[in-house]
Amino acid sequence: MDDTHRGRITRDGIRIHEEADFAGMHAAGKVAAQILDEVAELVVPGATTGELDAFIERRVTELGTTSATIGYKGYKHASCISVNHVVCHGIPGDKKLKDGDILNIDVTVILDGWFGDTSRMYVAGKLPRKAERLIQVTHDSLMLGIEAVKPGNTFGDIGHAIQTYVESQRMSVVRDFCGHGLGRVFHSPPNVLHYGRKGSGPVLEEGMFFTIEPMVNIGRPETKVLSDDWTAVTRDKSLSAQFEHSIGVTADGCEIFTLSPGGLFHPTYKV
Ligand code: MF3
Ligand code: CO
Ligand code: CO
């Protein structure tokens, strides 16, 4: 049998992977996370997001991987770089970073057919106080979502953990974008919502691989996509942050595939 088709698919269309598949995801996820580690020191005032992307594209190749985003639905870059009020899918370009800008860099690589998808926050220069809080809350909301992952819990439990925490901090969860299943494909069922009710949604099973990638706004949750058809921004122009891990459900919890080799996946102000 073609090994692409090992495992089974649940009634919700979610692939259940085998134990041996975890190794491929760990290898792919580690490269994506390593690239995010390496780019950190290039994030300084005066650098352009295009320069950061060029570095990422070069490292993707040098590390023996392929970019999942170049050529994806016509996207042309090895990363999405989303600055300040950009929620996600920011297109790298010529704009220079200014002191105090915060940005999410999102990289997805393919290694031996497996996808590793991760993003985290950075700051150019000195981190403003309000941005520091936003970044901390967003990071912590992802980790609380991950803590809700174990067989028998539901996808709604993940969303509920994220939403209740974010809203307790008087911030808002973006509804217009979600996490996703991945594995040997980039985006597959289910939609991993970052809000929801306890006990709702599909039940988590060992062998499910997916991302959790909450986007949190200081202001209102509404977004709009600019005329470039990619860049999503907050409608009220408030600051937005995002962190993303790719994970796999185990017998008693989950494994994170995109852990930072350098221990740099954390709120930017600790760098
Ligand atoms: N990496 C993004 C995600 O988390 C998807 C980017 S698709 C692109 O799902 F085409 F915009 F790069
Ligand atoms: Co993703
Ligand atoms: Co991503």
mmCIF file of C-alpha atoms and ligand atoms in Angstrom:
data_model
loop_
_atom_site.group_PDB
_atom_site.id
_atom_site.type_symbol
_atom_site.label_atom_id
_atom_site.label_comp_id
_atom_site.label_asym_id
_atom_site.label_seq_id
_atom_site.Cartn_x
_atom_site.Cartn_y
_atom_site.Cartn_z
ATOM 1 C CA MET A 1 0.000 0.000 0.000
ATOM 2 C CA ASP A 2 1.115 3.556 -0.726
ATOM 3 C CA ASP A 3 2.347 4.778 2.638
ATOM 4 C CA THR A 4 0.676 8.148 2.068
ATOM 5 C CA HIS A 5 -2.565 6.360 2.788
ATOM 6 C CA ARG A 6 -1.707 4.533 5.962
ATOM 7 C CA GLY A 7 -3.886 5.121 8.949
ATOM 8 C CA ARG A 8 -7.575 5.913 8.903
ATOM 9 C CA ILE A 9 -9.880 8.886 8.563
ATOM 10 C CA THR A 10 -12.507 9.766 11.173
ATOM 11 C CA ARG A 11 -16.139 10.654 10.321
ATOM 12 C CA ASP A 12 -15.066 14.294 10.599
ATOM 13 C CA GLY A 13 -12.455 13.718 7.884
ATOM 14 C CA ILE A 14 -9.518 13.854 10.289
ATOM 15 C CA ARG A 15 -6.576 11.579 9.516
ATOM 16 C CA ILE A 16 -5.344 9.310 12.299
ATOM 17 C CA HIS A 17 -1.592 8.901 11.857
ATOM 18 C CA GLU A 18 0.562 6.040 13.020
ATOM 19 C CA GLU A 19 3.240 6.122 15.665
ATOM 20 C CA ALA A 20 5.992 6.016 13.044
ATOM 21 C CA ASP A 21 4.631 9.217 11.473
ATOM 22 C CA PHE A 22 5.531 11.289 14.533
ATOM 23 C CA ALA A 23 9.237 11.143 13.630
ATOM 24 C CA GLY A 24 8.660 12.746 10.231
ATOM 25 C CA MET A 25 6.632 15.548 11.794
ATOM 26 C CA HIS A 26 9.260 16.157 14.470
ATOM 27 C CA ALA A 27 11.974 16.428 11.814
ATOM 28 C CA ALA A 28 9.996 18.868 9.657
ATOM 29 C CA GLY A 29 8.793 20.908 12.626
ATOM 30 C CA LYS A 30 12.291 21.223 14.010
ATOM 31 C CA VAL A 31 13.625 22.756 10.795
ATOM 32 C CA ALA A 32 10.820 25.325 10.683
ATOM 33 C CA ALA A 33 11.485 26.204 14.337
ATOM 34 C CA GLN A 34 15.242 26.402 13.779
ATOM 35 C CA ILE A 35 14.723 28.891 10.960
ATOM 36 C CA LEU A 36 12.561 31.012 13.270
ATOM 37 C CA ASP A 37 15.387 30.871 15.830
ATOM 38 C CA GLU A 38 17.959 31.950 13.264
ATOM 39 C CA VAL A 39 15.992 34.891 11.875
ATOM 40 C CA ALA A 40 15.595 36.459 15.336
ATOM 41 C CA GLU A 41 18.843 38.405 15.264
ATOM 42 C CA LEU A 42 17.975 39.946 11.893
ATOM 43 C CA VAL A 43 14.831 41.559 13.281
ATOM 44 C CA VAL A 44 16.107 45.093 13.921
ATOM 45 C CA PRO A 45 14.903 48.599 13.078
ATOM 46 C CA GLY A 46 15.800 49.410 9.462
ATOM 47 C CA ALA A 47 15.614 45.812 8.223
ATOM 48 C CA THR A 48 12.929 45.126 5.610
ATOM 49 C CA THR A 49 10.537 42.218 5.835
ATOM 50 C CA GLY A 50 11.710 41.267 2.326
ATOM 51 C CA GLU A 51 15.258 40.835 3.668
ATOM 52 C CA LEU A 52 13.998 38.598 6.455
ATOM 53 C CA ASP A 53 12.065 36.516 3.934
ATOM 54 C CA ALA A 54 15.097 36.209 1.645
ATOM 55 C CA PHE A 55 17.109 34.830 4.571
ATOM 56 C CA ILE A 56 14.322 32.385 5.391
ATOM 57 C CA GLU A 57 14.030 31.220 1.788
ATOM 58 C CA ARG A 58 17.787 30.583 1.651
ATOM 59 C CA ARG A 59 17.803 28.649 4.928
ATOM 60 C CA VAL A 60 14.806 26.538 3.864
ATOM 61 C CA THR A 61 16.880 25.295 0.935
ATOM 62 C CA GLU A 62 20.191 25.001 2.802
ATOM 63 C CA LEU A 63 18.562 22.841 5.457
ATOM 64 C CA GLY A 64 17.315 20.418 2.799
ATOM 65 C CA THR A 65 13.653 21.385 2.957
ATOM 66 C CA THR A 66 11.111 22.907 0.580
ATOM 67 C CA SER A 67 8.934 25.941 1.227
ATOM 68 C CA ALA A 68 5.273 24.999 1.555
ATOM 69 C CA THR A 69 4.141 28.559 0.889
ATOM 70 C CA ILE A 70 5.984 29.396 -2.340
ATOM 71 C CA GLY A 71 3.470 28.554 -5.054
ATOM 72 C CA TYR A 72 0.677 27.859 -2.551
ATOM 73 C CA LYS A 73 -2.491 29.422 -4.040
ATOM 74 C CA GLY A 74 -0.212 31.828 -5.915
ATOM 75 C CA TYR A 75 1.697 32.980 -2.810
ATOM 76 C CA LYS A 76 5.294 33.844 -3.739
ATOM 77 C CA HIS A 77 7.245 33.929 -0.465
ATOM 78 C CA ALA A 78 8.847 31.546 2.043
ATOM 79 C CA SER A 79 7.212 33.290 4.998
ATOM 80 C CA CYS A 80 4.324 35.463 6.044
ATOM 81 C CA ILE A 81 5.441 38.510 8.023
ATOM 82 C CA SER A 82 2.649 40.352 9.779
ATOM 83 C CA VAL A 83 3.579 43.700 11.332
ATOM 84 C CA ASN A 84 1.602 45.514 14.088
ATOM 85 C CA HIS A 85 -2.086 45.597 13.078
ATOM 86 C CA VAL A 86 -1.591 42.922 10.399
ATOM 87 C CA VAL A 87 -3.325 39.812 11.762
ATOM 88 C CA CYS A 88 -1.800 37.224 9.417
ATOM 89 C CA HIS A 89 -0.628 36.553 5.838
ATOM 90 C CA GLY A 90 1.450 39.727 5.666
ATOM 91 C CA ILE A 91 3.468 39.758 2.441
ATOM 92 C CA PRO A 92 7.215 40.422 2.862
ATOM 93 C CA GLY A 93 8.358 43.543 1.038
ATOM 94 C CA ASP A 94 10.419 46.732 1.018
ATOM 95 C CA LYS A 95 8.959 48.392 4.078
ATOM 96 C CA LYS A 96 11.545 49.016 6.767
ATOM 97 C CA LEU A 97 10.852 47.972 10.348
ATOM 98 C CA LYS A 98 10.720 50.831 12.852
ATOM 99 C CA ASP A 99 11.695 50.833 16.512
ATOM 100 C CA GLY A 100 8.853 49.283 18.515
ATOM 101 C CA ASP A 101 7.227 47.408 15.633
ATOM 102 C CA ILE A 102 6.006 43.930 16.586
ATOM 103 C CA LEU A 103 5.785 41.200 13.975
ATOM 104 C CA ASN A 104 4.788 37.589 13.516
ATOM 105 C CA ILE A 105 6.937 35.454 11.245
ATOM 106 C CA ASP A 106 5.251 32.268 9.980
ATOM 107 C CA VAL A 107 7.248 29.567 8.209
ATOM 108 C CA THR A 108 6.088 26.235 6.784
ATOM 109 C CA VAL A 109 8.571 23.724 5.374
ATOM 110 C CA ILE A 110 8.226 20.297 3.827
ATOM 111 C CA LEU A 111 10.712 17.566 4.734
ATOM 112 C CA ASP A 112 10.324 14.056 3.322
ATOM 113 C CA GLY A 113 6.714 14.937 2.554
ATOM 114 C CA TRP A 114 5.876 16.091 6.102
ATOM 115 C CA PHE A 115 4.802 19.677 6.843
ATOM 116 C CA GLY A 116 6.186 21.746 9.724
ATOM 117 C CA ASP A 117 4.220 24.962 10.355
ATOM 118 C CA THR A 118 5.082 27.431 13.104
ATOM 119 C CA SER A 119 5.060 31.132 13.861
ATOM 120 C CA ARG A 120 6.045 33.410 16.689
ATOM 121 C CA MET A 121 6.346 37.068 17.620
ATOM 122 C CA TYR A 122 9.377 39.359 17.350
ATOM 123 C CA VAL A 123 10.062 43.000 18.076
ATOM 124 C CA ALA A 124 12.273 45.488 16.255
ATOM 125 C CA GLY A 125 14.126 47.479 18.896
ATOM 126 C CA LYS A 126 12.352 48.282 22.124
ATOM 127 C CA LEU A 127 9.094 46.499 22.919
ATOM 128 C CA PRO A 128 6.258 48.864 23.873
ATOM 129 C CA ARG A 129 4.445 48.010 27.110
ATOM 130 C CA LYS A 130 1.035 47.380 25.533
ATOM 131 C CA ALA A 131 2.562 45.128 22.893
ATOM 132 C CA GLU A 132 4.429 43.200 25.574
ATOM 133 C CA ARG A 133 1.161 42.352 27.294
ATOM 134 C CA LEU A 134 -0.520 41.390 24.022
ATOM 135 C CA ILE A 135 2.352 39.077 23.120
ATOM 136 C CA GLN A 136 2.410 37.462 26.557
ATOM 137 C CA VAL A 137 -1.346 36.851 26.521
ATOM 138 C CA THR A 138 -1.248 35.426 22.997
ATOM 139 C CA HIS A 139 1.644 33.094 23.802
ATOM 140 C CA ASP A 140 -0.010 31.923 27.006
ATOM 141 C CA SER A 141 -3.332 31.351 25.217
ATOM 142 C CA LEU A 142 -1.617 28.991 22.764
ATOM 143 C CA MET A 143 -0.012 27.091 25.632
ATOM 144 C CA LEU A 144 -3.351 26.822 27.454
ATOM 145 C CA GLY A 145 -4.893 25.488 24.237
ATOM 146 C CA ILE A 146 -2.118 22.915 23.980
ATOM 147 C CA GLU A 147 -2.699 21.862 27.601
ATOM 148 C CA ALA A 148 -6.285 20.984 26.651
ATOM 149 C CA VAL A 149 -5.071 18.467 24.048
ATOM 150 C CA LYS A 150 -5.502 14.823 25.035
ATOM 151 C CA PRO A 151 -7.625 11.936 23.789
ATOM 152 C CA GLY A 152 -11.226 12.251 24.937
ATOM 153 C CA ASN A 153 -11.191 16.046 25.073
ATOM 154 C CA THR A 154 -12.698 17.887 22.097
ATOM 155 C CA PHE A 155 -11.558 20.595 19.707
ATOM 156 C CA GLY A 156 -14.105 22.842 21.420
ATOM 157 C CA ASP A 157 -12.183 22.391 24.668
ATOM 158 C CA ILE A 158 -9.083 23.840 22.971
ATOM 159 C CA GLY A 159 -10.985 26.857 21.647
ATOM 160 C CA HIS A 160 -12.694 27.353 24.988
ATOM 161 C CA ALA A 161 -9.387 27.382 26.881
ATOM 162 C CA ILE A 162 -7.952 29.987 24.510
ATOM 163 C CA GLN A 163 -11.019 32.209 24.354
ATOM 164 C CA THR A 164 -11.779 32.321 28.057
ATOM 165 C CA TYR A 165 -8.200 33.240 28.912
ATOM 166 C CA VAL A 166 -7.880 35.925 26.210
ATOM 167 C CA GLU A 167 -11.209 37.516 27.097
ATOM 168 C CA SER A 168 -10.369 37.439 30.825
ATOM 169 C CA GLN A 169 -7.433 39.676 29.848
ATOM 170 C CA ARG A 170 -9.817 42.071 28.005
ATOM 171 C CA MET A 171 -8.435 41.162 24.574
ATOM 172 C CA SER A 172 -10.198 39.479 21.661
ATOM 173 C CA VAL A 173 -9.762 36.283 19.654
ATOM 174 C CA VAL A 174 -9.855 36.530 15.863
ATOM 175 C CA ARG A 175 -12.657 34.361 14.413
ATOM 176 C CA ASP A 176 -11.871 34.713 10.702
ATOM 177 C CA PHE A 177 -8.800 32.423 10.688
ATOM 178 C CA CYS A 178 -8.166 29.119 12.391
ATOM 179 C CA GLY A 179 -5.683 26.324 12.877
ATOM 180 C CA HIS A 180 -5.824 23.228 10.702
ATOM 181 C CA GLY A 181 -4.986 19.596 10.354
ATOM 182 C CA LEU A 182 -1.640 18.926 8.679
ATOM 183 C CA GLY A 183 0.698 16.041 8.043
ATOM 184 C CA ARG A 184 1.532 15.089 4.494
ATOM 185 C CA VAL A 185 -0.752 17.961 3.468
ATOM 186 C CA PHE A 186 -0.621 21.643 4.423
ATOM 187 C CA HIS A 187 -4.243 22.283 5.346
ATOM 188 C CA SER A 188 -6.671 19.465 6.094
ATOM 189 C CA PRO A 189 -9.647 18.917 8.403
ATOM 190 C CA PRO A 190 -10.471 19.939 11.008
ATOM 191 C CA ASN A 191 -10.693 23.704 11.298
ATOM 192 C CA VAL A 192 -9.119 24.314 14.688
ATOM 193 C CA LEU A 193 -11.127 27.213 16.120
ATOM 194 C CA HIS A 194 -9.558 29.412 18.773
ATOM 195 C CA TYR A 195 -12.903 29.991 20.483
ATOM 196 C CA GLY A 196 -15.725 27.658 21.421
ATOM 197 C CA ARG A 197 -17.737 25.759 23.952
ATOM 198 C CA LYS A 198 -16.474 22.980 26.207
ATOM 199 C CA GLY A 199 -17.297 19.550 24.815
ATOM 200 C CA SER A 200 -18.197 20.813 21.326
ATOM 201 C CA GLY A 201 -16.537 19.710 18.097
ATOM 202 C CA PRO A 202 -14.790 16.459 17.160
ATOM 203 C CA VAL A 203 -13.272 14.309 19.912
ATOM 204 C CA LEU A 204 -9.459 14.287 19.996
ATOM 205 C CA GLU A 205 -7.826 10.960 19.181
ATOM 206 C CA GLU A 206 -4.252 9.727 19.380
ATOM 207 C CA GLY A 207 -2.569 10.224 15.992
ATOM 208 C CA MET A 208 -4.301 13.472 15.023
ATOM 209 C CA PHE A 209 -1.840 16.131 13.778
ATOM 210 C CA PHE A 210 -2.875 19.777 13.663
ATOM 211 C CA THR A 211 -1.847 23.352 14.340
ATOM 212 C CA ILE A 212 -3.063 25.717 17.020
ATOM 213 C CA GLU A 213 -2.372 29.308 16.019
ATOM 214 C CA PRO A 214 -4.435 31.871 17.907
ATOM 215 C CA MET A 215 -4.525 35.453 16.671
ATOM 216 C CA VAL A 216 -5.317 37.933 19.449
ATOM 217 C CA ASN A 217 -6.214 41.612 19.075
ATOM 218 C CA ILE A 218 -5.947 44.382 21.667
ATOM 219 C CA GLY A 219 -9.165 45.805 20.251
ATOM 220 C CA ARG A 220 -12.082 44.258 18.355
ATOM 221 C CA PRO A 221 -11.809 40.799 16.727
ATOM 222 C CA GLU A 222 -12.978 41.797 13.226
ATOM 223 C CA THR A 223 -10.541 41.614 10.328
ATOM 224 C CA LYS A 224 -10.485 42.555 6.667
ATOM 225 C CA VAL A 225 -8.311 41.370 3.798
ATOM 226 C CA LEU A 226 -6.530 44.071 1.785
ATOM 227 C CA SER A 227 -6.722 44.373 -2.013
ATOM 228 C CA ASP A 228 -3.568 42.245 -2.403
ATOM 229 C CA ASP A 229 -5.939 39.362 -1.468
ATOM 230 C CA TRP A 230 -3.617 38.144 1.320
ATOM 231 C CA THR A 231 -2.885 40.719 4.006
ATOM 232 C CA ALA A 232 -5.429 40.452 6.831
ATOM 233 C CA VAL A 233 -5.613 43.450 9.173
ATOM 234 C CA THR A 234 -7.664 44.418 12.203
ATOM 235 C CA ARG A 235 -10.643 46.547 11.144
ATOM 236 C CA ASP A 236 -10.107 48.898 14.080
ATOM 237 C CA LYS A 237 -6.326 49.077 13.361
ATOM 238 C CA SER A 238 -5.549 47.704 16.835
ATOM 239 C CA LEU A 239 -2.374 45.650 17.406
ATOM 240 C CA SER A 240 -2.567 41.909 16.745
ATOM 241 C CA ALA A 241 -0.322 38.997 17.730
ATOM 242 C CA GLN A 242 -0.094 35.279 16.900
ATOM 243 C CA PHE A 243 1.843 32.175 17.938
ATOM 244 C CA GLU A 244 1.608 28.802 16.159
ATOM 245 C CA HIS A 245 2.733 25.271 16.945
ATOM 246 C CA SER A 246 2.219 22.031 15.020
ATOM 247 C CA ILE A 247 1.333 19.206 17.413
ATOM 248 C CA GLY A 248 0.406 15.524 17.474
ATOM 249 C CA VAL A 249 -2.007 13.858 19.904
ATOM 250 C CA THR A 250 -0.446 11.055 21.987
ATOM 251 C CA ALA A 251 -2.023 8.496 24.329
ATOM 252 C CA ASP A 252 -1.992 10.903 27.268
ATOM 253 C CA GLY A 253 -1.559 14.391 25.819
ATOM 254 C CA CYS A 254 0.381 15.728 22.876
ATOM 255 C CA GLU A 255 3.839 16.295 21.458
ATOM 256 C CA ILE A 256 4.854 19.663 20.038
ATOM 257 C CA PHE A 257 6.630 19.212 16.700
ATOM 258 C CA THR A 258 7.814 22.812 16.395
ATOM 259 C CA LEU A 259 9.678 23.352 19.675
ATOM 260 C CA SER A 260 12.464 25.912 19.341
ATOM 261 C CA PRO A 261 15.873 24.154 19.318
ATOM 262 C CA GLY A 262 17.340 27.280 20.957
ATOM 263 C CA GLY A 263 14.561 27.707 23.491
ATOM 264 C CA LEU A 264 13.502 30.945 21.797
ATOM 265 C CA PHE A 265 9.767 30.294 21.447
ATOM 266 C CA HIS A 266 8.598 32.690 24.062
ATOM 267 C CA PRO A 267 7.464 36.269 24.432
ATOM 268 C CA THR A 268 9.907 38.490 22.657
ATOM 269 C CA TYR A 269 10.776 40.677 25.626
ATOM 270 C CA LYS A 270 12.716 37.816 27.219
ATOM 271 C CA VAL A 271 15.255 37.720 24.349
HETATM 272 N N1 MF3 B 1 1.516 29.155 7.512
HETATM 273 C C1 MF3 B 1 0.162 29.650 7.384
HETATM 274 C C2 MF3 B 1 -0.668 28.836 8.337
HETATM 275 O O1 MF3 B 1 -0.386 28.857 9.499
HETATM 276 C C3 MF3 B 1 -0.357 29.573 5.991
HETATM 277 C C4 MF3 B 1 0.318 30.504 5.086
HETATM 278 S S1 MF3 B 1 -0.280 30.272 3.513
HETATM 279 C C5 MF3 B 1 0.466 31.478 2.623
HETATM 280 O O2 MF3 B 1 -1.533 28.085 8.006
HETATM 281 F F1 MF3 B 1 0.268 31.202 1.390
HETATM 282 F F2 MF3 B 1 -0.033 32.647 3.001
HETATM 283 F F3 MF3 B 1 1.753 31.489 2.891
HETATM 284 CO CO CO B 2 -0.865 26.938 10.133
HETATM 285 CO CO CO B 3 1.709 28.963 9.775
#
